[in-house]
Amino acid sequence: MTIPGGCRQVRWGAALVLLGALAVLAPARAEITQSGPSGFSSDHAEAVDASPEAVWKAILALPTWWSDAHTYSGKASNLTLEPRAGGCWCEAWDGGSVQHARVVLVLPGRVLRLHGGLGPLQDLPVEGVLNIAVGVREGRTRLRMLYRVAGAPDLGLEKLAAPVDGVMGAQFRRLKALVETGRPE
């Protein structure tokens, strides 16, 4: 079946994905880039002293860089990540399990996109989108972790922006440290 303009939509979609991946090439930063009652954005990006391939491999090894303190079970080793569309970032332990996020996009070596309300956001009617991207700028590998959260204005999400950004920043630093030193701390 041919969809009029479908090819054009695919090209535009591919271009938007590429633009998102290229955004990883922005200068170093770690900040809340937007915050208000209906949402916020937590953006962390830096150069990493490693090849893009090494950074990508580390991203997919999520349990090795995620902090035990930010799991339901208290053990990051209980985390799993299925790097495919529809895959699960899940945690399972004796007596419980949780889906932290659902994988919606994998561009191997470049972008991992997940949807889910992490931590305290899971109990709220919000949409969270986490993009973890790898790129090269001026010959240096760049890593970016952008988490955007949106919900109804009556949720007062601006109150959660700083704590969530703090957690995301800590995980970003752990991932960067793992790639550069072999240890997340």
CSV table of C-alpha atoms in Angstrom, one decimal:
chain,number,residue,atom,x,y,z
A,1,MET,CA,0.0,0.0,0.0
A,2,THR,CA,1.3,3.4,-0.9
A,3,ILE,CA,0.6,6.3,1.4
A,4,PRO,CA,0.6,9.7,-0.4
A,5,GLY,CA,3.5,11.8,1.1
A,6,GLY,CA,4.5,8.7,3.2
A,7,CYS,CA,8.1,8.7,1.8
A,8,ARG,CA,8.4,12.4,2.6
A,9,GLN,CA,7.1,11.7,6.2
A,10,VAL,CA,9.8,9.0,6.6
A,11,ARG,CA,12.5,11.4,5.4
A,12,TRP,CA,11.3,14.1,7.8
A,13,GLY,CA,11.1,11.6,10.6
A,14,ALA,CA,14.7,10.5,9.8
A,15,ALA,CA,15.8,14.0,9.7
A,16,LEU,CA,14.3,14.8,13.1
A,17,VAL,CA,15.9,11.8,14.6
A,18,LEU,CA,19.2,12.8,13.2
A,19,LEU,CA,18.8,16.4,14.5
A,20,GLY,CA,18.1,15.0,17.9
A,21,ALA,CA,21.2,12.8,17.8
A,22,LEU,CA,23.3,15.7,16.6
A,23,ALA,CA,22.1,17.8,19.5
A,24,VAL,CA,24.5,15.7,21.5
A,25,LEU,CA,27.2,17.8,20.0
A,26,ALA,CA,26.3,20.9,22.0
A,27,PRO,CA,28.8,22.3,24.5
A,28,ALA,CA,29.2,20.8,28.0
A,29,ARG,CA,26.2,21.5,30.3
A,30,ALA,CA,24.2,20.1,33.1
A,31,GLU,CA,21.1,21.9,34.0
A,32,ILE,CA,17.3,22.1,34.2
A,33,THR,CA,16.6,23.7,30.8
A,34,GLN,CA,12.9,24.2,31.3
A,35,SER,CA,10.7,24.1,34.3
A,36,GLY,CA,7.1,24.9,35.1
A,37,PRO,CA,3.9,23.5,36.6
A,38,SER,CA,3.3,21.2,33.6
A,39,GLY,CA,6.8,19.9,33.1
A,40,PHE,CA,10.6,20.2,33.1
A,41,SER,CA,13.7,19.1,31.2
A,42,SER,CA,16.9,17.8,32.7
A,43,ASP,CA,19.8,18.0,30.3
A,44,HIS,CA,23.4,16.7,30.9
A,45,ALA,CA,26.0,16.7,28.2
A,46,GLU,CA,29.8,16.5,28.2
A,47,ALA,CA,32.8,15.3,26.2
A,48,VAL,CA,33.9,11.8,27.2
A,49,ASP,CA,37.4,10.4,27.0
A,50,ALA,CA,36.5,7.2,25.1
A,51,SER,CA,35.4,6.1,21.7
A,52,PRO,CA,31.7,6.3,20.7
A,53,GLU,CA,31.6,2.5,20.6
A,54,ALA,CA,32.9,2.3,24.2
A,55,VAL,CA,30.3,4.8,25.4
A,56,TRP,CA,27.5,3.0,23.6
A,57,LYS,CA,28.5,-0.4,25.1
A,58,ALA,CA,28.5,1.2,28.5
A,59,ILE,CA,25.1,2.7,28.0
A,60,LEU,CA,23.6,-0.7,27.2
A,61,ALA,CA,25.3,-2.1,30.4
A,62,LEU,CA,22.8,-0.1,32.5
A,63,PRO,CA,23.1,-2.1,35.7
A,64,THR,CA,26.8,-1.3,35.9
A,65,TRP,CA,26.4,2.5,36.1
A,66,TRP,CA,23.0,3.0,37.7
A,67,SER,CA,23.1,3.7,41.4
A,68,ASP,CA,21.8,1.1,43.9
A,69,ALA,CA,20.2,4.0,45.8
A,70,HIS,CA,17.9,4.7,42.9
A,71,THR,CA,16.3,1.3,42.5
A,72,TYR,CA,13.3,-0.3,44.2
A,73,SER,CA,15.2,-3.3,45.3
A,74,GLY,CA,18.3,-1.5,46.5
A,75,LYS,CA,20.5,-3.3,43.9
A,76,ALA,CA,21.2,-2.0,40.5
A,77,SER,CA,22.2,-5.6,39.6
A,78,ASN,CA,18.5,-6.4,39.5
A,79,LEU,CA,18.0,-4.0,36.5
A,80,THR,CA,17.8,-5.2,33.0
A,81,LEU,CA,17.6,-3.3,29.7
A,82,GLU,CA,16.4,-4.8,26.4
A,83,PRO,CA,17.8,-2.5,23.7
A,84,ARG,CA,15.1,-2.9,21.1
A,85,ALA,CA,11.8,-1.1,20.4
A,86,GLY,CA,9.3,-2.4,22.8
A,87,GLY,CA,12.0,-3.6,25.2
A,88,CYS,CA,11.9,-3.1,28.9
A,89,TRP,CA,14.1,-1.3,31.4
A,90,CYS,CA,12.9,-3.4,34.2
A,91,GLU,CA,13.9,-4.4,37.7
A,92,ALA,CA,13.0,-7.7,39.3
A,93,TRP,CA,13.7,-9.1,42.8
A,94,ASP,CA,12.2,-11.6,45.2
A,95,GLY,CA,8.8,-10.3,46.0
A,96,GLY,CA,8.5,-7.6,43.3
A,97,SER,CA,9.2,-6.2,39.9
A,98,VAL,CA,8.8,-2.8,38.1
A,99,GLN,CA,9.0,-1.5,34.6
A,100,HIS,CA,11.0,1.8,34.9
A,101,ALA,CA,10.7,2.6,31.2
A,102,ARG,CA,9.9,1.2,27.8
A,103,VAL,CA,12.4,1.4,24.9
A,104,VAL,CA,10.9,3.2,21.9
A,105,LEU,CA,13.9,3.9,19.8
A,106,VAL,CA,17.4,2.3,19.3
A,107,LEU,CA,19.8,3.7,16.7
A,108,PRO,CA,22.8,1.6,17.6
A,109,GLY,CA,25.8,3.6,18.5
A,110,ARG,CA,23.9,6.8,18.5
A,111,VAL,CA,20.5,7.1,20.4
A,112,LEU,CA,18.6,5.1,23.0
A,113,ARG,CA,15.1,6.6,23.7
A,114,LEU,CA,12.9,5.4,26.6
A,115,HIS,CA,9.5,6.5,27.8
A,116,GLY,CA,8.6,6.3,31.4
A,117,GLY,CA,8.1,8.2,34.7
A,118,LEU,CA,11.2,7.4,36.7
A,119,GLY,CA,11.3,7.3,40.5
A,120,PRO,CA,8.5,9.4,42.1
A,121,LEU,CA,7.1,10.3,38.7
A,122,GLN,CA,5.9,6.7,38.2
A,123,ASP,CA,3.0,7.3,40.5
A,124,LEU,CA,1.9,10.5,38.6
A,125,PRO,CA,0.0,10.8,35.3
A,126,VAL,CA,3.0,12.1,33.4
A,127,GLU,CA,4.9,11.3,30.3
A,128,GLY,CA,8.7,11.1,30.6
A,129,VAL,CA,11.1,10.8,27.6
A,130,LEU,CA,14.7,9.9,28.2
A,131,ASN,CA,17.2,10.3,25.4
A,132,ILE,CA,20.7,9.0,25.8
A,133,ALA,CA,22.8,10.0,22.8
A,134,VAL,CA,26.4,9.6,21.6
A,135,GLY,CA,28.1,11.7,19.0
A,136,VAL,CA,31.4,13.2,17.9
A,137,ARG,CA,32.2,16.9,17.9
A,138,GLU,CA,35.6,18.4,16.9
A,139,GLY,CA,37.1,14.9,17.2
A,140,ARG,CA,35.8,14.3,20.7
A,141,THR,CA,33.1,11.8,21.8
A,142,ARG,CA,30.1,13.5,23.4
A,143,LEU,CA,27.5,12.0,25.7
A,144,ARG,CA,24.1,13.6,26.3
A,145,MET,CA,21.3,12.5,28.7
A,146,LEU,CA,18.1,14.5,28.2
A,147,TYR,CA,15.0,13.7,30.3
A,148,ARG,CA,11.8,15.6,29.5
A,149,VAL,CA,8.7,15.2,31.7
A,150,ALA,CA,5.2,16.6,31.0
A,151,GLY,CA,1.9,16.4,32.8
A,152,ALA,CA,-1.1,18.4,33.9
A,153,PRO,CA,-0.3,21.9,35.3
A,154,ASP,CA,-2.1,21.0,38.6
A,155,LEU,CA,0.7,18.5,39.3
A,156,GLY,CA,3.2,21.3,40.1
A,157,LEU,CA,6.0,19.4,38.4
A,158,GLU,CA,8.4,22.3,38.9
A,159,LYS,CA,8.8,21.1,42.5
A,160,LEU,CA,10.2,17.8,41.3
A,161,ALA,CA,12.5,19.3,38.7
A,162,ALA,CA,15.5,19.8,41.0
A,163,PRO,CA,15.4,16.5,42.7
A,164,VAL,CA,14.9,14.5,39.5
A,165,ASP,CA,17.7,16.5,37.8
A,166,GLY,CA,20.0,15.7,40.7
A,167,VAL,CA,19.3,12.0,40.3
A,168,MET,CA,19.8,12.2,36.5
A,169,GLY,CA,23.0,14.2,36.9
A,170,ALA,CA,24.4,11.6,39.3
A,171,GLN,CA,23.6,8.8,36.9
A,172,PHE,CA,25.2,10.7,34.0
A,173,ARG,CA,28.4,11.2,36.1
A,174,ARG,CA,28.4,7.5,37.0
A,175,LEU,CA,28.1,6.5,33.3
A,176,LYS,CA,30.8,9.0,32.3
A,177,ALA,CA,33.1,7.7,35.1
A,178,LEU,CA,32.5,4.1,34.1
A,179,VAL,CA,33.4,4.8,30.5
A,180,GLU,CA,36.6,6.8,31.4
A,181,THR,CA,37.9,4.8,34.4
A,182,GLY,CA,36.1,1.4,34.3
A,183,ARG,CA,34.4,2.3,37.6
A,184,PRO,CA,31.1,4.2,38.1
A,185,GLU,CA,32.4,6.1,41.1
